[in-house]
PDB file of C-alpha atoms and ligand atoms in Angstrom:
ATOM      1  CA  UNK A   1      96.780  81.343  34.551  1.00 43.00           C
ATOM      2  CA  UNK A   2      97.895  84.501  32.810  1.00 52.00           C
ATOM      3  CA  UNK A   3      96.960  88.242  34.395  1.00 57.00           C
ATOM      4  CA  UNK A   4      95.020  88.595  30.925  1.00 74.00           C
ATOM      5  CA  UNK A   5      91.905  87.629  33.182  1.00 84.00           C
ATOM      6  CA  UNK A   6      90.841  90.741  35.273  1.00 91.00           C
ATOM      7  CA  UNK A   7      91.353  90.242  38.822  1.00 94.00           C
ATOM      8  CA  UNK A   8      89.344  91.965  41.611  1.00 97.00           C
ATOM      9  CA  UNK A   9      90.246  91.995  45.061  1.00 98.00           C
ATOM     10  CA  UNK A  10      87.131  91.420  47.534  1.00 98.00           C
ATOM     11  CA  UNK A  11      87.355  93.488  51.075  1.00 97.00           C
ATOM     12  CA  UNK A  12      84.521  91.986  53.531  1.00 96.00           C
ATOM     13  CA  UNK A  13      84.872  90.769  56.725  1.00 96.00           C
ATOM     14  CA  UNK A  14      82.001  89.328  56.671  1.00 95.00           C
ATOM     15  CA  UNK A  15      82.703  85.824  55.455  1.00 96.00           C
ATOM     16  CA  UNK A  16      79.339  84.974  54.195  1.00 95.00           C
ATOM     17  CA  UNK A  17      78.989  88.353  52.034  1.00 94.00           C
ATOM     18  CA  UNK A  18      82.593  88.097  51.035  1.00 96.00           C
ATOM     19  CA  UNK A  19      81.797  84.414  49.399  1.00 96.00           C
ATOM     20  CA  UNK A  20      78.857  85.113  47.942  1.00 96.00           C
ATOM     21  CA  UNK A  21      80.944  88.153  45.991  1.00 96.00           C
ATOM     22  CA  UNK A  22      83.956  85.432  45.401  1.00 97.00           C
ATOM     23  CA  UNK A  23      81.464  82.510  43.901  1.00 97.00           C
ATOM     24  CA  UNK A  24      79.883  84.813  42.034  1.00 96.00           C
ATOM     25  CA  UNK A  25      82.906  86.955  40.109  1.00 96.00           C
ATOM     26  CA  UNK A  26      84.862  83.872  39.737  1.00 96.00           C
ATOM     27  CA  UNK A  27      81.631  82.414  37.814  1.00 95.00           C
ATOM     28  CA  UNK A  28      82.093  85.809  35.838  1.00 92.00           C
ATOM     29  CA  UNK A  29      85.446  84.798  34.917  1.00 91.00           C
ATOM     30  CA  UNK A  30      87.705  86.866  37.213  1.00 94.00           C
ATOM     31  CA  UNK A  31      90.522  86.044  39.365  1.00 93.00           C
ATOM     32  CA  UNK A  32      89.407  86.866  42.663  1.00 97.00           C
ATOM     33  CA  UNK A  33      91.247  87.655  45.864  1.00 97.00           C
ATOM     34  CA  UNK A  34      90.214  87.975  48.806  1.00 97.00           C
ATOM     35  CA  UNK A  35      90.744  90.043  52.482  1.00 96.00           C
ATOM     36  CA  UNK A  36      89.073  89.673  55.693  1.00 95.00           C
ATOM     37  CA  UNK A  37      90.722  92.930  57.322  1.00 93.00           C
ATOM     38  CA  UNK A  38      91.832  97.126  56.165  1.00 91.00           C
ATOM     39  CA  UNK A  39      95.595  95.334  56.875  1.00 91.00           C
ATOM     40  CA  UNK A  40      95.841  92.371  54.565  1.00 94.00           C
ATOM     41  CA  UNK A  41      93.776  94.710  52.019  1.00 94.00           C
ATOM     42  CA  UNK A  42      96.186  97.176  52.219  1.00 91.00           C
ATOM     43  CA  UNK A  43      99.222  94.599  51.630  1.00 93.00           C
ATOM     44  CA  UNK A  44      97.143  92.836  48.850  1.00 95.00           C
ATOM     45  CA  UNK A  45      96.494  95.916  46.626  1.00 94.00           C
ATOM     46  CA  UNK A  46     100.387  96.602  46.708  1.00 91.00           C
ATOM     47  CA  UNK A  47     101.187  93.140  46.282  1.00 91.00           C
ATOM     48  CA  UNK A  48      98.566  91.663  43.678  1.00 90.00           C
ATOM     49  CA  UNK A  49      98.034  95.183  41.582  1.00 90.00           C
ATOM     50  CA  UNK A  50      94.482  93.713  41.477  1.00 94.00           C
ATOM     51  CA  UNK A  51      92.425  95.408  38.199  1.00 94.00           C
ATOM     52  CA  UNK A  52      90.118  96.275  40.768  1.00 97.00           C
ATOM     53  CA  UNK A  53      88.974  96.823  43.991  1.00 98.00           C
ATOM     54  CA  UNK A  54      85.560  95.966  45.669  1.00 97.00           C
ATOM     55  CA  UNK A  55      86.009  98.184  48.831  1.00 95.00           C
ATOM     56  CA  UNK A  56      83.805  97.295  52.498  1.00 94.00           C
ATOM     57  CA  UNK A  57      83.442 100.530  54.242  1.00 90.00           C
ATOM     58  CA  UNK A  58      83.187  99.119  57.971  1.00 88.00           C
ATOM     59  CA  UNK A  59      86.563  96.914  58.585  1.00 90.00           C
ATOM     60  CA  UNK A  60      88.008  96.030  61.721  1.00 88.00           C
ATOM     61  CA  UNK A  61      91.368  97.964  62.000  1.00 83.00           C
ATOM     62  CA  UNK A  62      91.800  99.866  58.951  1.00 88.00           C
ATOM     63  CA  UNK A  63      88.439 101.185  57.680  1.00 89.00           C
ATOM     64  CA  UNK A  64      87.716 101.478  53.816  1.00 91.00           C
ATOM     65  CA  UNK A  65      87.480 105.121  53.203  1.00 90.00           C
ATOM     66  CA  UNK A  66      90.800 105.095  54.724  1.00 92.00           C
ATOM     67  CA  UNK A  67      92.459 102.328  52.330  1.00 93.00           C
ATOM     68  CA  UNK A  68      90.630 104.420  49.412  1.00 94.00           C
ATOM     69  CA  UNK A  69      92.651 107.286  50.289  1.00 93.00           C
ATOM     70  CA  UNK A  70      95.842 105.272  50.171  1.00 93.00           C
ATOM     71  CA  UNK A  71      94.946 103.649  47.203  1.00 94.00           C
ATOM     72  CA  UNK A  72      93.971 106.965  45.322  1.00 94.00           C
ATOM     73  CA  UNK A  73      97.305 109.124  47.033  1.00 93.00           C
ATOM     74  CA  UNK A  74     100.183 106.404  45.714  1.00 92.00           C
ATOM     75  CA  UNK A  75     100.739 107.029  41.862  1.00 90.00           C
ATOM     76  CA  UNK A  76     101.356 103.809  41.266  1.00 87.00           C
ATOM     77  CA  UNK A  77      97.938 102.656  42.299  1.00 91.00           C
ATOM     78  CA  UNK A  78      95.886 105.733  41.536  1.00 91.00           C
ATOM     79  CA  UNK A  79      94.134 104.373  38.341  1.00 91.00           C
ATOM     80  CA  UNK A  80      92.528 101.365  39.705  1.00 95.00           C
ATOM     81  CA  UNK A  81      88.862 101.681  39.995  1.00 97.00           C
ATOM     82  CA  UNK A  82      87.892 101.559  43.619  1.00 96.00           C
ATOM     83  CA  UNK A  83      83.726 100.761  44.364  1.00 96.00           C
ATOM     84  CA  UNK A  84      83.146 101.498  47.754  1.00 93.00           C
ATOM     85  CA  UNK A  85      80.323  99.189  49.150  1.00 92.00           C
ATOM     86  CA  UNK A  86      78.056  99.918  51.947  1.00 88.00           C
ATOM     87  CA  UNK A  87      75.375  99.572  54.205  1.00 81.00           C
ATOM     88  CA  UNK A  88      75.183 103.497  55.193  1.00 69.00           C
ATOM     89  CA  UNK A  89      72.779 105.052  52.509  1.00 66.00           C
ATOM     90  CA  UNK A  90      72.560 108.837  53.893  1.00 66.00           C
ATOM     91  CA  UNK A  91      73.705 110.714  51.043  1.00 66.00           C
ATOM     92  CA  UNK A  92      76.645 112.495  52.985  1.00 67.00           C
ATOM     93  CA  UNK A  93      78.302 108.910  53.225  1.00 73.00           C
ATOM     94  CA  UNK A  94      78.371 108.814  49.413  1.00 71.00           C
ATOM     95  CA  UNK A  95      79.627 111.816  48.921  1.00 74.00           C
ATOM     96  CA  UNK A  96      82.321 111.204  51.479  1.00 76.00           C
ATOM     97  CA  UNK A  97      83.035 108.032  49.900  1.00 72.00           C
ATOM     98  CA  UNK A  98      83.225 109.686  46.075  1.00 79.00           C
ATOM     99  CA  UNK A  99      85.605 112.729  47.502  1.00 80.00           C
ATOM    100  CA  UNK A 100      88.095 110.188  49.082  1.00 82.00           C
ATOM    101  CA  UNK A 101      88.282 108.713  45.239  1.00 89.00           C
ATOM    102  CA  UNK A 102      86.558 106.383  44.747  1.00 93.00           C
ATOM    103  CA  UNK A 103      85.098 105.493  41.902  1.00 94.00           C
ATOM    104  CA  UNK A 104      81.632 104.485  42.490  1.00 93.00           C
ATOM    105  CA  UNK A 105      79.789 103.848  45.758  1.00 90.00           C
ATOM    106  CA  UNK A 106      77.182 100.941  46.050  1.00 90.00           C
ATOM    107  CA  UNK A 107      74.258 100.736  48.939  1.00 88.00           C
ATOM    108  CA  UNK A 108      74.201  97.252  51.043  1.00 88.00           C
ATOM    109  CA  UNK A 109      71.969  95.412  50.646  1.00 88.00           C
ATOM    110  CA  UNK A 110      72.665  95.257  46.502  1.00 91.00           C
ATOM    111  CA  UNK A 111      71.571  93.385  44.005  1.00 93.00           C
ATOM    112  CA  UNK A 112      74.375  90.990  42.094  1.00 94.00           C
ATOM    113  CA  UNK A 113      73.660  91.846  38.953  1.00 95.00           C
ATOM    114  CA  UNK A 114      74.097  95.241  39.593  1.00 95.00           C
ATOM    115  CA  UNK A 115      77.134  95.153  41.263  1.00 96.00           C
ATOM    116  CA  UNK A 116      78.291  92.749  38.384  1.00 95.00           C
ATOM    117  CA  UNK A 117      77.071  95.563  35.918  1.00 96.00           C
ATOM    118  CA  UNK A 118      79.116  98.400  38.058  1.00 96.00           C
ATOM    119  CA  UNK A 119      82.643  96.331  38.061  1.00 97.00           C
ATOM    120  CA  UNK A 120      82.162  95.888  34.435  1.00 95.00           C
ATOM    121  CA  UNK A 121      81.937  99.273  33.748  1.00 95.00           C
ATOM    122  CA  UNK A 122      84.671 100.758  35.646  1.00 96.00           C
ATOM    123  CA  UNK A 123      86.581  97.851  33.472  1.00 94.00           C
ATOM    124  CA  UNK A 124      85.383  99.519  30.382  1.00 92.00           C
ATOM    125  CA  UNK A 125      87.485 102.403  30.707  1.00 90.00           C
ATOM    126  CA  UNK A 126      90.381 100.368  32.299  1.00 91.00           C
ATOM    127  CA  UNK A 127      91.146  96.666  30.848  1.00 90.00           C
ATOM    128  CA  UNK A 128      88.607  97.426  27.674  1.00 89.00           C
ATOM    129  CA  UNK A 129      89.192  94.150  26.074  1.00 86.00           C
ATOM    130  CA  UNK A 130      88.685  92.156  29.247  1.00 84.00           C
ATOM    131  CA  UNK A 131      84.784  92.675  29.234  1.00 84.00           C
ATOM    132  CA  UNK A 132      84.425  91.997  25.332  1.00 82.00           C
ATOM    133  CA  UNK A 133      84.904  95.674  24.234  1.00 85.00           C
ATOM    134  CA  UNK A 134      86.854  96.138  20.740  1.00 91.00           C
ATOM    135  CA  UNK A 135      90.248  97.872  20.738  1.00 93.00           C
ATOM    136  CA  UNK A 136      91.012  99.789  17.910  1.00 94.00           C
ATOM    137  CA  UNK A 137      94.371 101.948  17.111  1.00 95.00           C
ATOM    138  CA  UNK A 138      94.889 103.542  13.686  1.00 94.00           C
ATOM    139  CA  UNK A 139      93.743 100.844  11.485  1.00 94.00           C
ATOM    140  CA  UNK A 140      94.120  98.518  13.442  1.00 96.00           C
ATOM    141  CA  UNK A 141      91.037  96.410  15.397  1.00 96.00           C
ATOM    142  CA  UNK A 142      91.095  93.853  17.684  1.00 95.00           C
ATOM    143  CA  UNK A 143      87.769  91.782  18.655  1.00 92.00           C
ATOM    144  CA  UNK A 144      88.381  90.521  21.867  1.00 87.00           C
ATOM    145  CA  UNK A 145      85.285  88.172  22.012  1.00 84.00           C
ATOM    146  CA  UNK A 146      86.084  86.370  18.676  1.00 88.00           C
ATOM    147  CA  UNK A 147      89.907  86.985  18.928  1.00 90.00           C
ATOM    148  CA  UNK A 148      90.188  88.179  15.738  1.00 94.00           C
ATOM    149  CA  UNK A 149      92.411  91.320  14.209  1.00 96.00           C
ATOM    150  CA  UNK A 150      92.015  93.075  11.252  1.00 96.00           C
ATOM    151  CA  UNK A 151      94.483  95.991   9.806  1.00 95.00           C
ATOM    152  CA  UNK A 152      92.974  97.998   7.223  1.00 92.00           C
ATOM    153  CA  UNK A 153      89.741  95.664   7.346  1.00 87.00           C
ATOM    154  CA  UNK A 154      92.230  92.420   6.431  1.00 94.00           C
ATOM    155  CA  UNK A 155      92.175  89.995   8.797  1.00 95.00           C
ATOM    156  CA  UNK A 156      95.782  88.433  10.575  1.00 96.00           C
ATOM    157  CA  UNK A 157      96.585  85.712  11.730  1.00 93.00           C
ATOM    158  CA  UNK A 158      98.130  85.921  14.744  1.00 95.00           C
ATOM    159  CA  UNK A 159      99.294  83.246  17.133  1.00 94.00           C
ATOM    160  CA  UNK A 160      97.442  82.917  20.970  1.00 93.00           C
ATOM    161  CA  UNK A 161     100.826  84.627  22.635  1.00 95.00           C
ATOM    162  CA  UNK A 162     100.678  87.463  20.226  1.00 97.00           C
ATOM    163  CA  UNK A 163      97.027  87.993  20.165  1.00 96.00           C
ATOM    164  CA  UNK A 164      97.602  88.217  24.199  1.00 94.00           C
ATOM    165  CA  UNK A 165     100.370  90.842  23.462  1.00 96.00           C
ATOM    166  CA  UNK A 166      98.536  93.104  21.121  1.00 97.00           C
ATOM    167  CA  UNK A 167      95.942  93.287  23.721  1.00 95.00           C
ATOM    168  CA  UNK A 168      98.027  94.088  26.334  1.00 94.00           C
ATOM    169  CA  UNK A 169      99.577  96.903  24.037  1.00 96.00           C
ATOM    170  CA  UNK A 170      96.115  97.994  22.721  1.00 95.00           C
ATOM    171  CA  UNK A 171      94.630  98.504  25.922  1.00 91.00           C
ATOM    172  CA  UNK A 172      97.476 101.429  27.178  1.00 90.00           C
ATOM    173  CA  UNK A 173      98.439 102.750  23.534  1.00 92.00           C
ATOM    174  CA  UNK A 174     101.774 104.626  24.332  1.00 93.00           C
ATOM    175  CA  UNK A 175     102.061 103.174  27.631  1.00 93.00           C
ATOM    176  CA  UNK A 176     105.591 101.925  27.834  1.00 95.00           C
ATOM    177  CA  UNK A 177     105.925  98.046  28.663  1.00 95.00           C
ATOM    178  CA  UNK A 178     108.989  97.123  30.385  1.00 95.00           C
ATOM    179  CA  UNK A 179     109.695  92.994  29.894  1.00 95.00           C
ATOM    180  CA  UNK A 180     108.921  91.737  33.169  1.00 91.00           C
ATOM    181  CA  UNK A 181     105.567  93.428  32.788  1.00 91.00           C
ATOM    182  CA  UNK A 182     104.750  92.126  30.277  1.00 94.00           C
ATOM    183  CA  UNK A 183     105.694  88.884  31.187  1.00 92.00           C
ATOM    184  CA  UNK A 184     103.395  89.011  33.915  1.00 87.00           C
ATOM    185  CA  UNK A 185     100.558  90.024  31.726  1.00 88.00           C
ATOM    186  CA  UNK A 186     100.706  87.933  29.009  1.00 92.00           C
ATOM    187  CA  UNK A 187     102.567  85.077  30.350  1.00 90.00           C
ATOM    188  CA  UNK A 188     101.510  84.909  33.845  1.00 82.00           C
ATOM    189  CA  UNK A 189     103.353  85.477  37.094  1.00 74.00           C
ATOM    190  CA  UNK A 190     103.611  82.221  38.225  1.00 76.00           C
ATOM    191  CA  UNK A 191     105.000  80.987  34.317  1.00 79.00           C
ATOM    192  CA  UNK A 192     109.290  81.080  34.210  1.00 83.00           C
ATOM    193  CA  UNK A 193     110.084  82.372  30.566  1.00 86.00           C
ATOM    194  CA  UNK A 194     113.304  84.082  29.753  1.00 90.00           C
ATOM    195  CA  UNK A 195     112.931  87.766  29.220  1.00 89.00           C
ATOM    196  CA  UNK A 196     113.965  87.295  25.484  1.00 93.00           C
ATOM    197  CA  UNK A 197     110.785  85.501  24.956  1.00 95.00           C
ATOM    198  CA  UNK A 198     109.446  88.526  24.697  1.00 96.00           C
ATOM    199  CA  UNK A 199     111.429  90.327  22.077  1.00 96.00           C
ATOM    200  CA  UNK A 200     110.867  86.775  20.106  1.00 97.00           C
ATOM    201  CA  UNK A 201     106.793  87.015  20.348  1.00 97.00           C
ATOM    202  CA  UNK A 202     107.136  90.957  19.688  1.00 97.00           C
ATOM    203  CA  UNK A 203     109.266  89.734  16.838  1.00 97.00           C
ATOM    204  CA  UNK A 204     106.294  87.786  15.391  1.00 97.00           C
ATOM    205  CA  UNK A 205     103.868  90.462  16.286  1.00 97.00           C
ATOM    206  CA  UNK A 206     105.574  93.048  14.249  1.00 97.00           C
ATOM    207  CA  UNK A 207     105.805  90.943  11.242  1.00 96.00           C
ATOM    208  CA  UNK A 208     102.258  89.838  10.952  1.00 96.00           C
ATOM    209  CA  UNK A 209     101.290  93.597  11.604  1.00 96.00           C
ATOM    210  CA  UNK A 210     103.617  94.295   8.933  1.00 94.00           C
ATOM    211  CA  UNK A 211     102.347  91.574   6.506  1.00 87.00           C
ATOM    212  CA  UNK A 212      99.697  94.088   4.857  1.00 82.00           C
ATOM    213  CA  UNK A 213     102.610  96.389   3.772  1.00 88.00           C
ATOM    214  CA  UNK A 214     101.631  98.756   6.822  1.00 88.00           C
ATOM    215  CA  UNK A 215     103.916 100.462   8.998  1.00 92.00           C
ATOM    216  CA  UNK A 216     105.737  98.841  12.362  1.00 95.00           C
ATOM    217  CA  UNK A 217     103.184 100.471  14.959  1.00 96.00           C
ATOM    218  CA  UNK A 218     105.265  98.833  18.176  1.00 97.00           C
ATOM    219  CA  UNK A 219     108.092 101.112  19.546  1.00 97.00           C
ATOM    220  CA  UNK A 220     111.076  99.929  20.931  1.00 97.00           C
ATOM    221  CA  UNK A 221     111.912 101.904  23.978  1.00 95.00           C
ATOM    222  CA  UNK A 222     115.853 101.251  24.422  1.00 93.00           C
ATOM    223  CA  UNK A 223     116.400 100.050  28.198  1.00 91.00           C
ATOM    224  CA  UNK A 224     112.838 100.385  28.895  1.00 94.00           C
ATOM    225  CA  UNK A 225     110.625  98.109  26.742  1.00 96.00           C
ATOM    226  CA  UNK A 226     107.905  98.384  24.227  1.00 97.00           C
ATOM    227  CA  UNK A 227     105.186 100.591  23.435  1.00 97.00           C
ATOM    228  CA  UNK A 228     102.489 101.067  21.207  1.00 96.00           C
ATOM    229  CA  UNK A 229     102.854 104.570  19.075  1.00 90.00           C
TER     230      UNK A 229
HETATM  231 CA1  LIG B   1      81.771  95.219  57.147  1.00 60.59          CA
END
């Protein structure tokens, strides 16, 4: 399974709550995983660089607002949406919750859909095509729900690898991609593929962006990787 599916990590140690949330995203089409404690949460957001995180504030050992605050303090972590979820309504809580970072704050008990609605939106803004949304850059679009792209308005035909890595690049314009990154993305972690794969499917990419006489929009950034712009 590639990492093009948005994964959200579930923090509840209550088992019942915390499988309701799992059967219900993974219907949604996420990859979900899951932690019982603050601990394994805290070694599971560094590990699994999860899309997004779906925060309990009362944990045994480490409580939420404090994994927020590590979350939102290490750089490398900073922009994943954290929703903090709880059964404490007074509005001090919430505020507390918002200052530590995160990103929006949800009263137990909650409705589903809601929820559902929330994570979707704090997706939006981060993994765009991942909830349907299209990506556009210069004259360039990319409809992620009928996996089509146009540039200048004519339509190209792209292969399922390159579709996956125009997304990936369309999502973070100028973000620089190293190869291992994107091999994760696109490819999957799991997946072995030689790191020139990459620059072979980039290859491809270029042309067909190419193919309408356009300019090369993909930039190669020597030792680093590839960006877009
Ligand atoms: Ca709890």
């Amino acid at each position: 399974m590639t990492q093009m599916q948005p994964s959200v990590l579930v923090v509840e140690d209550e088992p019942a709550q915390r499988e309701v949330l799992v059967y219900n995203l993974e219907r949604e089409g996420f990859r979900v995983i899951k932690a019982g404690d603050g601990n394994e949460a805290v070694l599971l957001v560094d590990e699994e660089r999860p899309d997004l995180v779906l925060l309990d504030w009362m944990l045994p050992g480490v409580s939420g607002i404090e994994i927020c605050r590590q979350i939102k303090m290490k750089p490398s972590l900073r922009q994943t949406p954290v929703i903090m979820l709880s059964a404490r309504s007074e509005e001090v809580d919430k505020v507390r919750g918002l200052e530590t970072g995160a990103d929006d704050y949800v009263v137990k008990p909650y409705s589903l859909a809601e929820l559902l609605a929330r994570v979707k939106t704090q997706l939006r803004r981060t993994r765009p095509a991942s909830v349907g949304e299209h990506l556009t850059y210069d004259d360039i679009m990319l409809d992620s729900g009928t996996h089509r792209v146009y540039r200048s308005k004519q339509e190209l035909k792209l292969g399922p690898t390159e579709f996956r890595l125009l997304t990936t690049l369309m999502e973070k314009p100028g973000r620089v991609w190293s190869r291992e990154q994107l091999l994760d993305r696109v490819w999957g972690r799991d997946v072995y593929v030689d790191t020139r794969t990459v620059d072979v499917h980039v290859g491809r990419l270029r042309k067909a962006l190419k193919c309408t006489g356009a300019d090369d929009p993909i930039r190669t950034v020597r030792g680093a990787g590839y960006a877009l712009g």
